[in-house]
PDB file of C-alpha atoms in Angstrom:
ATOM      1  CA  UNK A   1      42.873 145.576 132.237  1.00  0.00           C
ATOM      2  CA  UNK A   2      44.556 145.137 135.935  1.00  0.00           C
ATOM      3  CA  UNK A   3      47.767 147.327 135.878  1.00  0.00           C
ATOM      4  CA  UNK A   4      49.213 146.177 138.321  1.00  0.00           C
ATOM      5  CA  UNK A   5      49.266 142.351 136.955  1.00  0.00           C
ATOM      6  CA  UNK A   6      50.798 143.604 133.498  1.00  0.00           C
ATOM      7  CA  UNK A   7      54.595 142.566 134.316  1.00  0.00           C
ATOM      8  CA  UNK A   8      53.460 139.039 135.312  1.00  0.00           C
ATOM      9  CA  UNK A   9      53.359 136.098 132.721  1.00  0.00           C
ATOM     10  CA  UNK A  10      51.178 133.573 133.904  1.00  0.00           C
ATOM     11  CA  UNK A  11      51.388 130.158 132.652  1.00  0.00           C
ATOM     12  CA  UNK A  12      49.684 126.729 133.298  1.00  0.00           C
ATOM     13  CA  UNK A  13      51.684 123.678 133.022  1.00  0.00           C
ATOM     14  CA  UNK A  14      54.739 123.008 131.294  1.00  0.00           C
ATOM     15  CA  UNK A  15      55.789 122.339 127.756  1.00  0.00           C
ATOM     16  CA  UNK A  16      58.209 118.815 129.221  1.00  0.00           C
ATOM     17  CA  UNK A  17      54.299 117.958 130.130  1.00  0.00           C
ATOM     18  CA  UNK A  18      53.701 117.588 126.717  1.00  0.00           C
ATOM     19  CA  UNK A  19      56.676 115.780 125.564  1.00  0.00           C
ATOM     20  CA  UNK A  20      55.775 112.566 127.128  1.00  0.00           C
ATOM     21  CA  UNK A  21      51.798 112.948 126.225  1.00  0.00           C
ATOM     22  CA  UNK A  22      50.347 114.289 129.537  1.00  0.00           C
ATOM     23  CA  UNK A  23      47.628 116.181 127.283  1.00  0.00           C
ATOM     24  CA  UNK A  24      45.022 115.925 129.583  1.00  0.00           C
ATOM     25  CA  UNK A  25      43.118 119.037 130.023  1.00  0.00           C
ATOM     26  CA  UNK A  26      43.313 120.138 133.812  1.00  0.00           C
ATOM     27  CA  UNK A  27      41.834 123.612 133.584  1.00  0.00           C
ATOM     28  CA  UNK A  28      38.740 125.698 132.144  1.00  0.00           C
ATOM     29  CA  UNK A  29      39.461 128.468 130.119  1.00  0.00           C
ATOM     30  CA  UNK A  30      37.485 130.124 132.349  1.00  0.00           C
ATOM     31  CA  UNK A  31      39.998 130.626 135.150  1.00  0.00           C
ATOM     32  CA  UNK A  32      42.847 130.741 132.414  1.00  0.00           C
ATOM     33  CA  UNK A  33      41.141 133.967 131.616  1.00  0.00           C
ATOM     34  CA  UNK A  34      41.259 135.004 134.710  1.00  0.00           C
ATOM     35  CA  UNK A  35      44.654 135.603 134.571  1.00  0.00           C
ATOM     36  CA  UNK A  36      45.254 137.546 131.209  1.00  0.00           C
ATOM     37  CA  UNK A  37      43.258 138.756 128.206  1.00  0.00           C
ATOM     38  CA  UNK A  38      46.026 137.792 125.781  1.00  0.00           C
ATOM     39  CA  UNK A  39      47.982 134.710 125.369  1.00  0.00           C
ATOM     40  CA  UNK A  40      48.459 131.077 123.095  1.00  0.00           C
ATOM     41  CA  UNK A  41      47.631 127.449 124.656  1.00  0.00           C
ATOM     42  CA  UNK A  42      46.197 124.078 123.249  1.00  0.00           C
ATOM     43  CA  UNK A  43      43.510 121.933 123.992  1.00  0.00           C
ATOM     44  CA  UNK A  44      42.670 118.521 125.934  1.00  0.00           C
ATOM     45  CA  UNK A  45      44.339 116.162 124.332  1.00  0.00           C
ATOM     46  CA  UNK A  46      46.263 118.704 122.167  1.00  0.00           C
ATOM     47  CA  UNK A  47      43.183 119.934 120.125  1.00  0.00           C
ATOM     48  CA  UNK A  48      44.371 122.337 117.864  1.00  0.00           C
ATOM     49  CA  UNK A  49      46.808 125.737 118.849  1.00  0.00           C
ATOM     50  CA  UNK A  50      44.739 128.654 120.826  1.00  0.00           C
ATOM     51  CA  UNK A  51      44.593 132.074 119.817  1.00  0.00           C
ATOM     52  CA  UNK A  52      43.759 134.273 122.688  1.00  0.00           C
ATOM     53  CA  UNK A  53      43.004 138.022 121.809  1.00  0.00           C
ATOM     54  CA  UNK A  54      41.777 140.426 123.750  1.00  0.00           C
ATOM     55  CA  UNK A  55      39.762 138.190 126.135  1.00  0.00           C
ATOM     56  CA  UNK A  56      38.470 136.253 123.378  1.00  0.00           C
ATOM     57  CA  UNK A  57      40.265 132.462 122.989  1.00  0.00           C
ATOM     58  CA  UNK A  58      40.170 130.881 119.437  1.00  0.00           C
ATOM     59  CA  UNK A  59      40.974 127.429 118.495  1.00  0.00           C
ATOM     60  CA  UNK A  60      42.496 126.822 115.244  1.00  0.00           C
ATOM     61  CA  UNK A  61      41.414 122.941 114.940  1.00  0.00           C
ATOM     62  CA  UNK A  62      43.637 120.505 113.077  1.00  0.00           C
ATOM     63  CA  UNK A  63      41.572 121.127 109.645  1.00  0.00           C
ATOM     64  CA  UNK A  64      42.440 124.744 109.940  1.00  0.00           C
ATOM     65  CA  UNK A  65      39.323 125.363 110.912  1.00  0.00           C
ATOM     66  CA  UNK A  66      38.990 128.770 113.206  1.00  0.00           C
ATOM     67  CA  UNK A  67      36.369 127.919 116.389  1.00  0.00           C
ATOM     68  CA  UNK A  68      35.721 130.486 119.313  1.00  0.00           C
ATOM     69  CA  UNK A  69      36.122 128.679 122.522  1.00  0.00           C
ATOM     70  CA  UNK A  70      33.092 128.374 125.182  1.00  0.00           C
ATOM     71  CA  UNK A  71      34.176 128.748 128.715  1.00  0.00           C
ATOM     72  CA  UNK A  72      34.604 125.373 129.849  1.00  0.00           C
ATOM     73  CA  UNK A  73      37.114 124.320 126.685  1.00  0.00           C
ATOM     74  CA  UNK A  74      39.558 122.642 128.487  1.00  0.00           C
ATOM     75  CA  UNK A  75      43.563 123.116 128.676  1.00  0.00           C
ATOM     76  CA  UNK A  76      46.489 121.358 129.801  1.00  0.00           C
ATOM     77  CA  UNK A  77      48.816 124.303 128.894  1.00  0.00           C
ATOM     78  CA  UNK A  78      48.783 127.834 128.748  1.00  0.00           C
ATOM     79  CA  UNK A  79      50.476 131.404 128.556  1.00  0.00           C
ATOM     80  CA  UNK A  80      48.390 134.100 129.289  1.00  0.00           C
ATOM     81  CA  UNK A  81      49.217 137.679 130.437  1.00  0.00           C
ATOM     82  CA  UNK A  82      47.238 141.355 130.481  1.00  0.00           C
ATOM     83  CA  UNK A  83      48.213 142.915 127.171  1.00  0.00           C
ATOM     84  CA  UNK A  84      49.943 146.249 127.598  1.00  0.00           C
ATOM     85  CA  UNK A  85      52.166 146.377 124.499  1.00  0.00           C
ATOM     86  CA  UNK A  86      54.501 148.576 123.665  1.00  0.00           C
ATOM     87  CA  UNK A  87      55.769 149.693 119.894  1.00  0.00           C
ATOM     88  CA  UNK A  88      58.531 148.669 118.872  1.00  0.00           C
ATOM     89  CA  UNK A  89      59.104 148.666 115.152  1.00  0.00           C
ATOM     90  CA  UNK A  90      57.209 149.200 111.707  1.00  0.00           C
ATOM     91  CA  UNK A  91      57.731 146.989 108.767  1.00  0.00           C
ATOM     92  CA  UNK A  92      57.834 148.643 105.677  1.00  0.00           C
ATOM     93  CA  UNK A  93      59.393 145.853 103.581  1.00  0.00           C
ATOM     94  CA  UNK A  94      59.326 141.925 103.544  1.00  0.00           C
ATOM     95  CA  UNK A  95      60.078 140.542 106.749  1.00  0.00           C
ATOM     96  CA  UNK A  96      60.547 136.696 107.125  1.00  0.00           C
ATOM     97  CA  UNK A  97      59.464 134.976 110.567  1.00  0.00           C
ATOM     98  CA  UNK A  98      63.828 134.719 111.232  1.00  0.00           C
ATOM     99  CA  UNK A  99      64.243 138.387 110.488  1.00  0.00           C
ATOM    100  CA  UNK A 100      61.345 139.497 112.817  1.00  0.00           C
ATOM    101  CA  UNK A 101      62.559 137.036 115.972  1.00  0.00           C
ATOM    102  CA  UNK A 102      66.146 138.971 114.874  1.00  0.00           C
ATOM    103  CA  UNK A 103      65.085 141.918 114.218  1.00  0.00           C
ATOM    104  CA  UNK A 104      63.009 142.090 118.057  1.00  0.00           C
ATOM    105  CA  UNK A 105      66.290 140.372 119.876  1.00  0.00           C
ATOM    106  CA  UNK A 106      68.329 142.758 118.210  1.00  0.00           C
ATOM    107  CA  UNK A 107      66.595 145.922 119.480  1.00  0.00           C
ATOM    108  CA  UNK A 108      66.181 144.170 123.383  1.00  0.00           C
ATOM    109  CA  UNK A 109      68.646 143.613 125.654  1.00  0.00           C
ATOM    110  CA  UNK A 110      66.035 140.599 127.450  1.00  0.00           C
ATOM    111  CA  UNK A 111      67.620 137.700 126.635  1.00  0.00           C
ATOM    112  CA  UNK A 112      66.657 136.453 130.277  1.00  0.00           C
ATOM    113  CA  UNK A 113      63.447 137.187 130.823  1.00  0.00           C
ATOM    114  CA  UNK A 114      60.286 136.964 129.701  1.00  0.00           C
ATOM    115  CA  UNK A 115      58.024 139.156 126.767  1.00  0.00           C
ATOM    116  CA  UNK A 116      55.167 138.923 124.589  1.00  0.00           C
ATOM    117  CA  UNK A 117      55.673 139.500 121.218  1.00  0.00           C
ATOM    118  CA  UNK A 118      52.145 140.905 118.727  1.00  0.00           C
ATOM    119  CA  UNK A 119      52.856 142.016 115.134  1.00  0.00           C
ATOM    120  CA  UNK A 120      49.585 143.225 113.295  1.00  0.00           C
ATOM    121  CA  UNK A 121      49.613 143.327 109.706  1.00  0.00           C
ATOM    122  CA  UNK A 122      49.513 142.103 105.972  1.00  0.00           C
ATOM    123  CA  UNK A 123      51.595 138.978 105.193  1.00  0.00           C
ATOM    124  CA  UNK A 124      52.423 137.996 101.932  1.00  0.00           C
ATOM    125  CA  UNK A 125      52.285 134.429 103.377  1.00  0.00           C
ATOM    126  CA  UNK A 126      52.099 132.426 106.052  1.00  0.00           C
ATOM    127  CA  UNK A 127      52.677 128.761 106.971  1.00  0.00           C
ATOM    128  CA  UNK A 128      51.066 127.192 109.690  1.00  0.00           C
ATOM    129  CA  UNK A 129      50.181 124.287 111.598  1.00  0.00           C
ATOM    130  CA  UNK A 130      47.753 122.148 113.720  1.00  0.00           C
ATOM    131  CA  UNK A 131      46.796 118.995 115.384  1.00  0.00           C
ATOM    132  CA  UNK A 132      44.114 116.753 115.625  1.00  0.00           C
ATOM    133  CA  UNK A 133      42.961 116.054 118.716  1.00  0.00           C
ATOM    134  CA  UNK A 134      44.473 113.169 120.335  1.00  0.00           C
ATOM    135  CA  UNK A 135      42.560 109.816 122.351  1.00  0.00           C
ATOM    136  CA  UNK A 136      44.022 108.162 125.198  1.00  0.00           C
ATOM    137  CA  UNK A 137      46.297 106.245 124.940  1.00  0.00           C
ATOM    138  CA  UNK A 138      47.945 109.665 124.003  1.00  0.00           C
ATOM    139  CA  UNK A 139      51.403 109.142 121.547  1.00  0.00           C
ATOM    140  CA  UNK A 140      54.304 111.782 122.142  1.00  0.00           C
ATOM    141  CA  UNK A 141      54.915 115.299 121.301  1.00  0.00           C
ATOM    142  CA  UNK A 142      57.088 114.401 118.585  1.00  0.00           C
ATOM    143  CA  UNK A 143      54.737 111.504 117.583  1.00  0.00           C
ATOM    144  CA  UNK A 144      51.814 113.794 116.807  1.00  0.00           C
ATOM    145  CA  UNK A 145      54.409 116.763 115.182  1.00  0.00           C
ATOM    146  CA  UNK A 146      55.091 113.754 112.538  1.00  0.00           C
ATOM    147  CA  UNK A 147      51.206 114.007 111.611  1.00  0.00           C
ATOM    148  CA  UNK A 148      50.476 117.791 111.835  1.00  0.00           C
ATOM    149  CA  UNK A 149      48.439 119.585 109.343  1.00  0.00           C
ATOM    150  CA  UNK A 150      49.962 122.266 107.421  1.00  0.00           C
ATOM    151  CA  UNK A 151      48.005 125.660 106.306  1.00  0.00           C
ATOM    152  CA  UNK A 152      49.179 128.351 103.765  1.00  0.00           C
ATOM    153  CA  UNK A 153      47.701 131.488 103.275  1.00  0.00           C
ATOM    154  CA  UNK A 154      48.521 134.517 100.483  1.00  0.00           C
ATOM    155  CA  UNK A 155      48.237 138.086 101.235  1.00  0.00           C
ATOM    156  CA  UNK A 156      46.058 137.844 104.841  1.00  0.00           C
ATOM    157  CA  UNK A 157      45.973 140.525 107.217  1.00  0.00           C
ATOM    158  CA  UNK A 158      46.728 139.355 110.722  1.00  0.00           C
ATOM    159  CA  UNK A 159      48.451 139.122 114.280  1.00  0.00           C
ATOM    160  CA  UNK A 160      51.218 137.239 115.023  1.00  0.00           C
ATOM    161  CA  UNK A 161      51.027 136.732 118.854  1.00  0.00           C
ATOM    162  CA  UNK A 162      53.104 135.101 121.161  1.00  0.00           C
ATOM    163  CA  UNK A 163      56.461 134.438 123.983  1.00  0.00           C
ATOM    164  CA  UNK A 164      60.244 134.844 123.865  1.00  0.00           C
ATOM    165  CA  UNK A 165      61.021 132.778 126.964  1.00  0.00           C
ATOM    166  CA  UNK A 166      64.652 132.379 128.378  1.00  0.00           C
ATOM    167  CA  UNK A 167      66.667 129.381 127.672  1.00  0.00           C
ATOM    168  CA  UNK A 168      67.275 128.613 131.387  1.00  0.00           C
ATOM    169  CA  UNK A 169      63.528 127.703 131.283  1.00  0.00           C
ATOM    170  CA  UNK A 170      63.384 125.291 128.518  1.00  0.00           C
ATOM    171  CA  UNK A 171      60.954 122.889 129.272  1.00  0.00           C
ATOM    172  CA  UNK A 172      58.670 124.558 131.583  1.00  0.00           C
ATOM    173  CA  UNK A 173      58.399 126.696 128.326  1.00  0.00           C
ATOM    174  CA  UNK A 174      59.795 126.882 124.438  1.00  0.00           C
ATOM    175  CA  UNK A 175      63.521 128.526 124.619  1.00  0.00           C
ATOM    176  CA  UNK A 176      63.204 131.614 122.446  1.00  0.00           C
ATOM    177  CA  UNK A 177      60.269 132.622 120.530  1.00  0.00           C
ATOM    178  CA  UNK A 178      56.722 130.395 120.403  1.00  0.00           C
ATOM    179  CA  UNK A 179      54.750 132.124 118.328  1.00  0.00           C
ATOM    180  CA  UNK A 180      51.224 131.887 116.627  1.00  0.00           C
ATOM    181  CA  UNK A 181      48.844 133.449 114.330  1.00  0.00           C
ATOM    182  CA  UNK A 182      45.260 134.318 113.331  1.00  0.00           C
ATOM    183  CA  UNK A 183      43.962 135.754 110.471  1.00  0.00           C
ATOM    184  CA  UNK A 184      41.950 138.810 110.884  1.00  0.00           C
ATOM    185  CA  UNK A 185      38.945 137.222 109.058  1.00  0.00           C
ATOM    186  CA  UNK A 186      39.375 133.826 111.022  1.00  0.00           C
ATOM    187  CA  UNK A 187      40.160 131.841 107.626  1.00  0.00           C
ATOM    188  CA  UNK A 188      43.381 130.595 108.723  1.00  0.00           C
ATOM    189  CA  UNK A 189      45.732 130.282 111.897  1.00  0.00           C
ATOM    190  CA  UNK A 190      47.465 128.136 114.412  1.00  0.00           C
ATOM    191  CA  UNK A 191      51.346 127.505 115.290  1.00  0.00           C
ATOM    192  CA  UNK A 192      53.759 129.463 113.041  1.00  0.00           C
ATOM    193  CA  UNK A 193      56.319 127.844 110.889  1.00  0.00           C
ATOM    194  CA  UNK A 194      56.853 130.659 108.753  1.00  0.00           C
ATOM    195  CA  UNK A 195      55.506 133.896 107.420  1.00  0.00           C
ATOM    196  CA  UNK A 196      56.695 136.634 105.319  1.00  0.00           C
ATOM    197  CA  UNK A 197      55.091 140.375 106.263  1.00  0.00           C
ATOM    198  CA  UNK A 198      55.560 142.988 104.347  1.00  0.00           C
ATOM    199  CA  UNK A 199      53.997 145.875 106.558  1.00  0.00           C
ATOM    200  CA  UNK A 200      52.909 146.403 109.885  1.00  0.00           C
ATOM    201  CA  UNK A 201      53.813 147.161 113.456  1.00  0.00           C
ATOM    202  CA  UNK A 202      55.643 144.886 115.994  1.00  0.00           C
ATOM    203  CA  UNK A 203      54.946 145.580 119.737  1.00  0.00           C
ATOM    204  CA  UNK A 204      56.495 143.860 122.720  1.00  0.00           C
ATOM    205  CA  UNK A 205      55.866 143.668 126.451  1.00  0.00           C
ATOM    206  CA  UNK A 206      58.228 142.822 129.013  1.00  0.00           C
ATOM    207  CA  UNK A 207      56.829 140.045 131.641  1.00  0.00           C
ATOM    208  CA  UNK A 208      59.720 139.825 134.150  1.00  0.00           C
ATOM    209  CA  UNK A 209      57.356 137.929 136.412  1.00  0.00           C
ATOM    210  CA  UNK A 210      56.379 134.386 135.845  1.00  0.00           C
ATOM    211  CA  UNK A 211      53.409 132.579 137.855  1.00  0.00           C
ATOM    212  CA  UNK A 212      53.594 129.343 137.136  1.00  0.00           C
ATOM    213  CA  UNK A 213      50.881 126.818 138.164  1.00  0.00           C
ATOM    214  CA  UNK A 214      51.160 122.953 138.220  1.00  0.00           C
ATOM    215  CA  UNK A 215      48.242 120.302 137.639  1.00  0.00           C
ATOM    216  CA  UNK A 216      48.427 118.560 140.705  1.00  0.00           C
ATOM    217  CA  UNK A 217      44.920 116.998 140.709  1.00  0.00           C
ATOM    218  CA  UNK A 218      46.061 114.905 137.642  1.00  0.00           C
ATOM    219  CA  UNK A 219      47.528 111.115 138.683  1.00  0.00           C
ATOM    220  CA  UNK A 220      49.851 110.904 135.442  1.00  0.00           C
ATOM    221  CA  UNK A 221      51.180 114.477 135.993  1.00  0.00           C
ATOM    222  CA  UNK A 222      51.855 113.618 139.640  1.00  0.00           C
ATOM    223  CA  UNK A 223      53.682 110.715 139.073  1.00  0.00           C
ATOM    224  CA  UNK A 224      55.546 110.721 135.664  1.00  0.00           C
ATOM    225  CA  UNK A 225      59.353 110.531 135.731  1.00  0.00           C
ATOM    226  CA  UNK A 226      60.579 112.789 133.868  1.00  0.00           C
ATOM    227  CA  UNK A 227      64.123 112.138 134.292  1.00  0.00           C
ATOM    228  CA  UNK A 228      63.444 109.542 130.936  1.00  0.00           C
ATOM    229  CA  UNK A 229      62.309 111.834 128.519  1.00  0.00           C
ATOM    230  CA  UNK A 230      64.695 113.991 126.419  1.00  0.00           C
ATOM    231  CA  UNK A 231      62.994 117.497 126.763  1.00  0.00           C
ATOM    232  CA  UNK A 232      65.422 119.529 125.533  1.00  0.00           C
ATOM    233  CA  UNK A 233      65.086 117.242 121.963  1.00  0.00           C
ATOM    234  CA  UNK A 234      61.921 116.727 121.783  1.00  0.00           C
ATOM    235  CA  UNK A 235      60.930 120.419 122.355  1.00  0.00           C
ATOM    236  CA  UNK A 236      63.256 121.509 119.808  1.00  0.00           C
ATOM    237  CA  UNK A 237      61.862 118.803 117.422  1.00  0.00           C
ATOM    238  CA  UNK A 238      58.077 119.521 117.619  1.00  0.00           C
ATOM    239  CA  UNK A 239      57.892 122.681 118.579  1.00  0.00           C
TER     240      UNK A 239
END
């Protein structure tokens, strides 16, 4: 772990990339990892939701499937930071995915920064979802939420993982909480929709520093107006 890097949130592109279809992956995981051991992401051409655990990045594929990633996987976006959590709460009763993202906000006084957000445990369920990965021409964000593929799971054990980010940054990330999962026994993850856990521990990490790196060797990135698209809506739609 590098200390001194465990404040910073680094993330590579934006979620408004997405919105329009810029899925092109621009980076190897390879030098994504290079810049935290912990951290969610998808795939060229939106392939699947990403899973990244300490060092290790998982794709959860849009059957459900759980892969681990090789080093040259491709990404067009990415949060990743150096884990160095700190406890926060136990569950001892049924907690739905609402009453966590309250119950966290409620005990912080960060509504403008950034944090990480891991809660290990057993969930009585958990709803998920994924995408198949897309072929140029790509469609929309919202175009491919319409077709996502929905997983359930009963009584799992597993980590929640993910970012509250501040709502003056919504678009270059999701305002509030963006959270995914994976099953300890890699039968099931991807992006939450729901879950209820019923015990547990949640831990948190502050990231009041955000390095933020742009695609610039991609044509469409570099030259997309985004001025047409409606962010704000279509972040709050797919995501």
């Amino acid at each position: 772990m590098n200390n001194a890097n465990t404040n910073t949130l680094y993330q590579y592109g934006t979620l408004a990339m997405l919105v329009p279809g810029l899925f092109e992956g621009t980076l190897p995981l390879k030098e994504l990892l290079k810049h935290g051991d912990t951290g969610i992401g998808t795939g060229d051409g939106l392939d699947g939701e990403l899973v990244i655990l300490n060092g290790v990045a998982y794709q959860i594929d849009g059957d459900g499937k759980v892969n681990e990633l090789d080093d040259d996987f491709m990404v067009p976006f990415g949060d990743v930071h150096f884990a160095s959590f700190e406890h926060l709460a136990n569950v001892h009763a049924l907690v739905k995915m609402e009453d966590l993202e309250e119950k966290v906000s409620s005990k912080l006084d960060w509504n403008n920064v950034f944090y990480a957000v891991k809660a290990h445990g057993t969930f009585k369920s958990v709803k998920a979802r994924s995408v198949h990965k897309q072929e140029k021409p790509y469609p929309t964000l919202v175009e491919c939420a319409h077709k996502q593929n929905e997983f359930d799971a009963e009584d799992v054990e597993g980590t929640v993982i993910g970012y509250f980010s501040p709502q003056i940054f919504n678009g270059a990330a999701v305002g509030g909480f963006h959270l995914h999962f994976l099953a300890d026994d890699k039968s099931v993850g991807g992006h939450l929709l729901d879950f209820e856990m019923v015990s547990g521990d949640i831990k948190v990490q502050k990231l009041d520093e955000l390095v933020q790196k742009l695609p610039s060797s991609n044509d469409d990135f570099m030259k997309h107006d985004f001025s047409k698209d409606d962010i704000a809506g279509a972040i709050g739609e797919a995501e």
